[in-house]
Amino acid sequence: MSNILKDYKNNVTADSGNACKYAQNLMNSYGTIYRNGACRATNPDDGQWYGCESGREYTNAQFRHCQHSTKC
């Protein structure tokens, strides 16, 4: 996960005009990690949503204008 976050930070620093795209990529990546990790034993869809939403909250705090275009 640390590489995903590092890539996100590098991308938004270098190209903030595409912050919403990078935010969605981070959210999708977190969702996949949670879907395929230990959470899948209980409910993979819920795990994916939780991972995605955690990424969404993180990115929306930085780029509020993305909250209307990023979706889990």
mmCIF file of C-alpha atoms in Angstrom:
data_model
loop_
_atom_site.group_PDB
_atom_site.id
_atom_site.type_symbol
_atom_site.label_atom_id
_atom_site.label_comp_id
_atom_site.label_asym_id
_atom_site.label_seq_id
_atom_site.Cartn_x
_atom_site.Cartn_y
_atom_site.Cartn_z
ATOM 1 C CA MET A 1 0.000 0.000 0.000
ATOM 2 C CA SER A 2 2.848 2.379 0.675
ATOM 3 C CA ASN A 3 3.921 2.316 -2.992
ATOM 4 C CA ILE A 4 0.377 3.125 -4.097
ATOM 5 C CA LEU A 5 0.256 6.115 -1.765
ATOM 6 C CA LYS A 6 3.749 7.224 -2.786
ATOM 7 C CA ASP A 7 2.793 7.096 -6.478
ATOM 8 C CA TYR A 8 -0.398 9.045 -5.760
ATOM 9 C CA LYS A 9 1.495 11.771 -3.900
ATOM 10 C CA ASN A 10 4.146 12.038 -6.615
ATOM 11 C CA ASN A 11 1.512 12.223 -9.348
ATOM 12 C CA VAL A 12 -0.651 14.903 -7.727
ATOM 13 C CA THR A 13 2.432 16.937 -6.882
ATOM 14 C CA ALA A 14 3.695 16.830 -10.463
ATOM 15 C CA ASP A 15 0.296 17.072 -12.172
ATOM 16 C CA SER A 16 -2.389 18.480 -9.866
ATOM 17 C CA GLY A 17 -4.635 19.206 -12.850
ATOM 18 C CA ASN A 18 -5.353 15.483 -13.032
ATOM 19 C CA ALA A 19 -5.800 15.036 -9.278
ATOM 20 C CA CYS A 20 -9.256 13.471 -9.681
ATOM 21 C CA LYS A 21 -7.868 10.816 -12.017
ATOM 22 C CA TYR A 22 -5.096 9.991 -9.573
ATOM 23 C CA ALA A 23 -7.594 9.976 -6.708
ATOM 24 C CA GLN A 24 -9.768 7.445 -8.532
ATOM 25 C CA ASN A 25 -6.703 5.289 -9.207
ATOM 26 C CA LEU A 26 -5.813 5.344 -5.505
ATOM 27 C CA MET A 27 -9.382 4.462 -4.536
ATOM 28 C CA ASN A 28 -9.529 1.588 -7.020
ATOM 29 C CA SER A 29 -6.185 0.251 -5.816
ATOM 30 C CA TYR A 30 -7.212 0.362 -2.157
ATOM 31 C CA GLY A 31 -10.507 -1.303 -3.046
ATOM 32 C CA THR A 32 -8.698 -4.134 -4.815
ATOM 33 C CA ILE A 33 -6.365 -4.685 -1.868
ATOM 34 C CA TYR A 34 -9.270 -4.970 0.554
ATOM 35 C CA ARG A 35 -11.302 -7.129 -1.831
ATOM 36 C CA ASN A 36 -8.461 -9.615 -2.276
ATOM 37 C CA GLY A 37 -7.145 -9.504 1.285
ATOM 38 C CA ALA A 38 -8.459 -10.948 4.519
ATOM 39 C CA CYS A 39 -11.764 -9.077 4.099
ATOM 40 C CA ARG A 40 -12.733 -11.337 1.207
ATOM 41 C CA ALA A 41 -13.492 -14.180 3.625
ATOM 42 C CA THR A 42 -16.449 -12.267 5.046
ATOM 43 C CA ASN A 43 -17.710 -10.284 2.057
ATOM 44 C CA PRO A 44 -15.432 -9.227 -0.808
ATOM 45 C CA ASP A 45 -17.819 -6.504 -2.009
ATOM 46 C CA ASP A 46 -17.935 -4.892 1.427
ATOM 47 C CA GLY A 47 -14.165 -5.146 1.703
ATOM 48 C CA GLN A 48 -13.737 -3.457 -1.662
ATOM 49 C CA TRP A 49 -16.140 -0.676 -0.719
ATOM 50 C CA TYR A 50 -14.368 -0.084 2.603
ATOM 51 C CA GLY A 51 -10.962 0.136 0.937
ATOM 52 C CA CYS A 52 -12.247 2.427 -1.783
ATOM 53 C CA GLU A 53 -14.066 4.702 0.661
ATOM 54 C CA SER A 54 -10.982 5.025 2.848
ATOM 55 C CA GLY A 55 -9.080 6.227 -0.220
ATOM 56 C CA ARG A 56 -11.956 8.518 -1.146
ATOM 57 C CA GLU A 57 -12.022 10.194 2.265
ATOM 58 C CA TYR A 58 -8.264 10.674 2.094
ATOM 59 C CA THR A 59 -8.294 12.229 -1.375
ATOM 60 C CA ASN A 60 -11.430 14.331 -0.846
ATOM 61 C CA ALA A 61 -9.753 16.005 2.116
ATOM 62 C CA GLN A 62 -7.088 17.246 -0.304
ATOM 63 C CA PHE A 63 -9.135 17.825 -3.446
ATOM 64 C CA ARG A 64 -12.728 18.647 -2.547
ATOM 65 C CA HIS A 65 -13.631 19.277 -6.169
ATOM 66 C CA CYS A 66 -13.065 15.566 -6.880
ATOM 67 C CA GLN A 67 -15.875 14.393 -4.601
ATOM 68 C CA HIS A 68 -18.393 14.723 -7.433
ATOM 69 C CA SER A 69 -16.356 12.765 -9.951
ATOM 70 C CA THR A 70 -14.814 9.973 -7.877
ATOM 71 C CA LYS A 71 -16.993 6.968 -7.114
ATOM 72 C CA CYS A 72 -16.649 3.682 -5.290
#
